[in-house]
PDB file of C-alpha atoms in Angstrom:
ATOM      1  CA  UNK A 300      -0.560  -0.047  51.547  1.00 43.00           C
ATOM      2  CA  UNK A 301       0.942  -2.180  54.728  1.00 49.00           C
ATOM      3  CA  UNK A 302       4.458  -0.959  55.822  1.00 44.00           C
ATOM      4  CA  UNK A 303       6.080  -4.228  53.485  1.00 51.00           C
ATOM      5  CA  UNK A 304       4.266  -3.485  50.024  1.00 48.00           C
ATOM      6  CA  UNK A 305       6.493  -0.970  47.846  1.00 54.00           C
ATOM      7  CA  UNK A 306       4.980   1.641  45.595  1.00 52.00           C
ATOM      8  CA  UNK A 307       5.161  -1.062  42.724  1.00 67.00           C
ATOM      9  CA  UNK A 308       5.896  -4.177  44.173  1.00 92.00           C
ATOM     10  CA  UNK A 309       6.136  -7.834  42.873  1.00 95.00           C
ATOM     11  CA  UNK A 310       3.798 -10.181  43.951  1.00 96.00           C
ATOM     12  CA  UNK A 311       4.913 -13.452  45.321  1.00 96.00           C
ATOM     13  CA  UNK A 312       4.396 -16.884  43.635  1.00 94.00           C
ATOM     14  CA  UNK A 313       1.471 -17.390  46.864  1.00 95.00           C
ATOM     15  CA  UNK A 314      -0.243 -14.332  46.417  1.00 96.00           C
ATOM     16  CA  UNK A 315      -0.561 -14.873  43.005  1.00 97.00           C
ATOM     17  CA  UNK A 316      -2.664 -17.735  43.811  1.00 96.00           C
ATOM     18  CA  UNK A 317      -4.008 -15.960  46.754  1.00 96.00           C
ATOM     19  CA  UNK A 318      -5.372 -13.151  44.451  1.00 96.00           C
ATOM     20  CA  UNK A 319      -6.885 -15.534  41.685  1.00 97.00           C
ATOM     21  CA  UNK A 320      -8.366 -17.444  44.116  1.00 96.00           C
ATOM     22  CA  UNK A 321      -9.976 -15.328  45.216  1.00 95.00           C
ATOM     23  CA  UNK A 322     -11.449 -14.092  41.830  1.00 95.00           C
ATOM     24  CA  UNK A 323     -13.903 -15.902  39.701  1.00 94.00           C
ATOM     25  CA  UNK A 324     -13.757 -13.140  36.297  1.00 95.00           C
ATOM     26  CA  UNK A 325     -10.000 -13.332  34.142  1.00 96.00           C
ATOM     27  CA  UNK A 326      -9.606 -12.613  30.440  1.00 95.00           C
ATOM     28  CA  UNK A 327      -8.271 -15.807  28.579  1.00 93.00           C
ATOM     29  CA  UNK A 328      -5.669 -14.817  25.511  1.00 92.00           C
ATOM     30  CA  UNK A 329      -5.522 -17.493  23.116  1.00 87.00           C
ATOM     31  CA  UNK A 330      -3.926 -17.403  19.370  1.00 82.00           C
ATOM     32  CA  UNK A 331      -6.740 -16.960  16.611  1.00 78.00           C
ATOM     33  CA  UNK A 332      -5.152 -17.392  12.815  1.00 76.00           C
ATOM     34  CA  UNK A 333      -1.817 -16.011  13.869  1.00 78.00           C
ATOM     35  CA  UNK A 334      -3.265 -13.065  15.890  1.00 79.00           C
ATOM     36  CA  UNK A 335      -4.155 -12.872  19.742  1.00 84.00           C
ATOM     37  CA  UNK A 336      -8.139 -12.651  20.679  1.00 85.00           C
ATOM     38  CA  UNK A 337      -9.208 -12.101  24.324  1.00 91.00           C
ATOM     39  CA  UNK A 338     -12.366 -13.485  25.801  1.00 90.00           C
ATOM     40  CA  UNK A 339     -13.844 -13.099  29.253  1.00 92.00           C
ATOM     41  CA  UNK A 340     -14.521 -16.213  30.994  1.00 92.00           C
ATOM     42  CA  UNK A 341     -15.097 -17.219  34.410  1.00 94.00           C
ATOM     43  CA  UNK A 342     -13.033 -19.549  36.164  1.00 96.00           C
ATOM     44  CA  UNK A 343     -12.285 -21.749  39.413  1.00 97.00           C
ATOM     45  CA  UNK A 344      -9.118 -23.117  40.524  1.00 96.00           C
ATOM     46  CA  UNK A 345      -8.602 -26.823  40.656  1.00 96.00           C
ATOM     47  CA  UNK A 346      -5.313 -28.327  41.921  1.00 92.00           C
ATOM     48  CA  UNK A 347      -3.480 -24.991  40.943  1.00 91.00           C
ATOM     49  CA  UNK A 348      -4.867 -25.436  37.589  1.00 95.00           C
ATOM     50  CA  UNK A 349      -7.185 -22.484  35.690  1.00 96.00           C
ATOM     51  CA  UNK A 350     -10.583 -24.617  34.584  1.00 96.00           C
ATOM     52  CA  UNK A 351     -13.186 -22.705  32.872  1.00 93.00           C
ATOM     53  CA  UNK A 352     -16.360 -24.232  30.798  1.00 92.00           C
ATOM     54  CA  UNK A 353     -17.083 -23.295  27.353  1.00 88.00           C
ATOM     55  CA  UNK A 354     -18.973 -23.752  24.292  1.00 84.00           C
ATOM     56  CA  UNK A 355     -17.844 -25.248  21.118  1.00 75.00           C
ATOM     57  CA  UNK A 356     -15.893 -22.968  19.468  1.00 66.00           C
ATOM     58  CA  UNK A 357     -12.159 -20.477  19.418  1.00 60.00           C
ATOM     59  CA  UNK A 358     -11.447 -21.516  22.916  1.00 58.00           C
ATOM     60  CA  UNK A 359     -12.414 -24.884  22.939  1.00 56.00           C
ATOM     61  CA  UNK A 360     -10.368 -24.963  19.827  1.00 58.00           C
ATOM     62  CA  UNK A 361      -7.567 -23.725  21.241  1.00 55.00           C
ATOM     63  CA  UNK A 362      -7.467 -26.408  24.188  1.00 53.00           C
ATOM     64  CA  UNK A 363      -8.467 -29.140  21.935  1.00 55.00           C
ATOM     65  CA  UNK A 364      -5.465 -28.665  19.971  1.00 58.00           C
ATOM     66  CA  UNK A 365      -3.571 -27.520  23.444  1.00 60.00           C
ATOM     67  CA  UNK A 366      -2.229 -24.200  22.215  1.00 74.00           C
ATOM     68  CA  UNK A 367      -0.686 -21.930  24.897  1.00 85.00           C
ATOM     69  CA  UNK A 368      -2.884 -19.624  26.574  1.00 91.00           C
ATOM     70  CA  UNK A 369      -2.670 -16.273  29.097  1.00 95.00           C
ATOM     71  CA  UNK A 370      -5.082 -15.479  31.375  1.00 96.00           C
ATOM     72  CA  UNK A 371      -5.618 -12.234  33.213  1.00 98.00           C
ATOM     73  CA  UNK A 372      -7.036 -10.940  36.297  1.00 97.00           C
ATOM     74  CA  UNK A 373      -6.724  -7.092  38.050  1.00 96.00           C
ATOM     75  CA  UNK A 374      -8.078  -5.451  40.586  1.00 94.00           C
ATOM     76  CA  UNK A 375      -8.051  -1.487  42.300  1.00 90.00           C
ATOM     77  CA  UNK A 376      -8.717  -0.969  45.821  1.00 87.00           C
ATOM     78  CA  UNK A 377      -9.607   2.891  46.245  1.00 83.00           C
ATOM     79  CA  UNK A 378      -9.803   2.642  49.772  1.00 85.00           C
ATOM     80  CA  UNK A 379      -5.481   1.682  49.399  1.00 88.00           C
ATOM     81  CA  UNK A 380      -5.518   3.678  46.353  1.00 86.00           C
ATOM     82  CA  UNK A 381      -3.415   0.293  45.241  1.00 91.00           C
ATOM     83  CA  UNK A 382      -4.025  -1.922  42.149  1.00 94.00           C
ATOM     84  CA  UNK A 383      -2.730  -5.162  41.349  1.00 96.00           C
ATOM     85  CA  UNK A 384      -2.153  -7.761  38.294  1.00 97.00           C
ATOM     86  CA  UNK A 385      -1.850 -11.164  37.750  1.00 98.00           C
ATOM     87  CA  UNK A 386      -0.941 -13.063  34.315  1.00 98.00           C
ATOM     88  CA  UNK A 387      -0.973 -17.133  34.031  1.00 97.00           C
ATOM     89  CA  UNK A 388       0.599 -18.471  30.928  1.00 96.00           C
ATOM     90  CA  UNK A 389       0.622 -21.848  30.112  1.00 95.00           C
ATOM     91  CA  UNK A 390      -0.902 -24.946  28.118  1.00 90.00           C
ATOM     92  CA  UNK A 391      -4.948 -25.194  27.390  1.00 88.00           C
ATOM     93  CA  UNK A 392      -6.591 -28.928  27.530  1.00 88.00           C
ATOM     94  CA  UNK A 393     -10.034 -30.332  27.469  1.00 89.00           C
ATOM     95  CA  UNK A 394     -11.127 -31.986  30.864  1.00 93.00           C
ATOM     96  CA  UNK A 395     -12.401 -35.630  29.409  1.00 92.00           C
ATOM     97  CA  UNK A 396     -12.499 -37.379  32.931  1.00 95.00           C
ATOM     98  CA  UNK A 397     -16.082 -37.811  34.764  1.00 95.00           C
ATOM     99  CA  UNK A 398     -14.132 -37.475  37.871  1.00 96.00           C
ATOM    100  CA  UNK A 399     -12.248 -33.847  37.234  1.00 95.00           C
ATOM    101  CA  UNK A 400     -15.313 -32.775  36.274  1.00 94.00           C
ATOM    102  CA  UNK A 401     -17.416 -33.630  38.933  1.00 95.00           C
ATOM    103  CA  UNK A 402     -14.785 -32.223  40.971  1.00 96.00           C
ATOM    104  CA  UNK A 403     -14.708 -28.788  39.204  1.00 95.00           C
ATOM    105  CA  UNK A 404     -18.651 -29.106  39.689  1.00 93.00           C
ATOM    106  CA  UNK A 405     -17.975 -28.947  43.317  1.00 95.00           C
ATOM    107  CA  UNK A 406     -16.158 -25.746  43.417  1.00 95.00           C
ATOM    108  CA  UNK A 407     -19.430 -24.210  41.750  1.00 93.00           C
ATOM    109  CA  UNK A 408     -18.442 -23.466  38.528  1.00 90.00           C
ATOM    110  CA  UNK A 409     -21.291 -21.999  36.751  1.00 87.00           C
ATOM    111  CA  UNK A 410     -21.779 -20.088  33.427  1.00 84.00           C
ATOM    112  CA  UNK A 411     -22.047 -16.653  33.641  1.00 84.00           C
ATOM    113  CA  UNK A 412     -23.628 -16.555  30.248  1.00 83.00           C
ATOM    114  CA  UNK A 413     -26.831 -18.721  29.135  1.00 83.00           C
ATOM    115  CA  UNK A 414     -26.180 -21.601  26.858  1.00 84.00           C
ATOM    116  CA  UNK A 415     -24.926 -24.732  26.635  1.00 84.00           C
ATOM    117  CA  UNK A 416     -21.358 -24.642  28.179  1.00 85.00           C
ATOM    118  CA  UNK A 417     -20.338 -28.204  28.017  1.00 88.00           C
ATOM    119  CA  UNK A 418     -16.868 -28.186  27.891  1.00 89.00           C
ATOM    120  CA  UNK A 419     -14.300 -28.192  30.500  1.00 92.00           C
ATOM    121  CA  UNK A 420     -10.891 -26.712  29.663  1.00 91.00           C
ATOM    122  CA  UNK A 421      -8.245 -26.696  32.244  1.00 93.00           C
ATOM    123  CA  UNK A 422      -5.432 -23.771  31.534  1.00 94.00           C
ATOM    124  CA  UNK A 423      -2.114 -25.154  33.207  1.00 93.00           C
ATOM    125  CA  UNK A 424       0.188 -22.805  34.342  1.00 94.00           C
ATOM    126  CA  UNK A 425       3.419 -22.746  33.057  1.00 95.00           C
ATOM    127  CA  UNK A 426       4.536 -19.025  34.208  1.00 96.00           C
ATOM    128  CA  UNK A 427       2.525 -16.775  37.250  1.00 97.00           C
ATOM    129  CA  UNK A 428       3.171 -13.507  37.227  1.00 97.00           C
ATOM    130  CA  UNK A 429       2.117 -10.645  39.139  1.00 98.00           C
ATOM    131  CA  UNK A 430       2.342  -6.940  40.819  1.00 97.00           C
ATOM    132  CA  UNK A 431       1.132  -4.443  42.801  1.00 95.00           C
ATOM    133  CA  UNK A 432       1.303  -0.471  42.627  1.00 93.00           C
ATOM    134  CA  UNK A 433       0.506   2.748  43.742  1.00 91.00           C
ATOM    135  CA  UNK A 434      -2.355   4.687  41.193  1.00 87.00           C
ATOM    136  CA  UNK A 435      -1.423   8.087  40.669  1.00 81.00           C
ATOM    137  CA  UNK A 436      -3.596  10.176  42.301  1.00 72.00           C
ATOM    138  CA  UNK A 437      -6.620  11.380  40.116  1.00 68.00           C
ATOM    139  CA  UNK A 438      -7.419  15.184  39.559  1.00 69.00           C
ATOM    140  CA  UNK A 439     -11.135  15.550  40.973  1.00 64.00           C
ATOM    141  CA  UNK A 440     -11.885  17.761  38.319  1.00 62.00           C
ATOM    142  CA  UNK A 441     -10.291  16.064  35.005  1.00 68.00           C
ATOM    143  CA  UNK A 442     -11.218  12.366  35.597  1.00 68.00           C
ATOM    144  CA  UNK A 443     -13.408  11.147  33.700  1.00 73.00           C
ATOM    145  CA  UNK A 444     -16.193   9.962  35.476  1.00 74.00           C
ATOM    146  CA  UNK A 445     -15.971   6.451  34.578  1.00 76.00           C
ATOM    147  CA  UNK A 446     -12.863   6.106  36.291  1.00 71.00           C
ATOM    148  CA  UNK A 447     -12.652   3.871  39.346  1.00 72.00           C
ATOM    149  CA  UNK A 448     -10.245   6.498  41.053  1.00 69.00           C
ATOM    150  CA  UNK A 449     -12.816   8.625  41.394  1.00 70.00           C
ATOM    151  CA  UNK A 450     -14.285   6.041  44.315  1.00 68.00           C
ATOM    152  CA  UNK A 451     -11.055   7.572  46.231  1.00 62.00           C
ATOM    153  CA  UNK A 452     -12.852  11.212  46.502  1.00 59.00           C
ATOM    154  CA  UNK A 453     -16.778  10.128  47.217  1.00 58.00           C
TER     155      UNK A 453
END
């Protein structure tokens, strides 16, 4: 933690985009039937914009009918013993133009997962949000090993 971060301290509107650019793995929260479902996807930013590439299917759906969206990135850095959150809310849309797409091309935007992944949607932000805070500190012998604390103590 640097002398100007707080225990739990709100991110600016820059590191926000700071923080997802420098990720490439969010969750994407779109509205299924009435009910929220969550899907991971891989993105890149283009002109301050969340694009991601998808199949046919719920979250192509969602962008062809331009539903709002949330995606979510986090992160822990045991060395700080500080984690962090960002959430992007806004409107979904396929990318149609040869030109946007080429350009998202550019900023190596590859599938993660095999198949077909034809589609370009572009998630606009409407709302960034973000913060940073302190973990609690783990108890060596309770925490489940799975737990990223742990990385503090090895």
């Amino acid at each position: 933690m640097n002398s100007t971060e707080k225990p739990d301290d709100k991110l600016t509107f820059d590191e926000c985009w700071e923080l997802l650019a420098d990720d490439a793995l969010g969750r994407i929260a779109v509205v299924v039937d009435g009910h929220p479902e969550i899907f991971p996807v891989n993105y890149v930013l283009h002109r301050r914009n969340i694009v991601f590439r998808t199949a046919g299917g719920t979250k192509l759906w969602g962008a062809v009918t331009e539903r709002p969206a949330a995606l979510e990135i986090d992160g822990y850095d045991p060395r700080t013993e500080m984690a962090w959150s960002v959430v992007v809310r806004g409107d979904t849309a396929v990318i149609q133009d040869q030109e946007e797409k080429d350009a998202v091309d550019d900023l190596n935007l590859e599938p993660w997962q095999p198949g077909a992944k034809d589609h370009y949607v572009q998630l606009t932000a409407h709302a960034l949000t973000g913060r940073r805070f302190k973990v609690a500190k783990p108890d060596i012998w309770n925490t489940r090993l799975s737990d990223r604390r742990r990385a503090s103590f090895e």
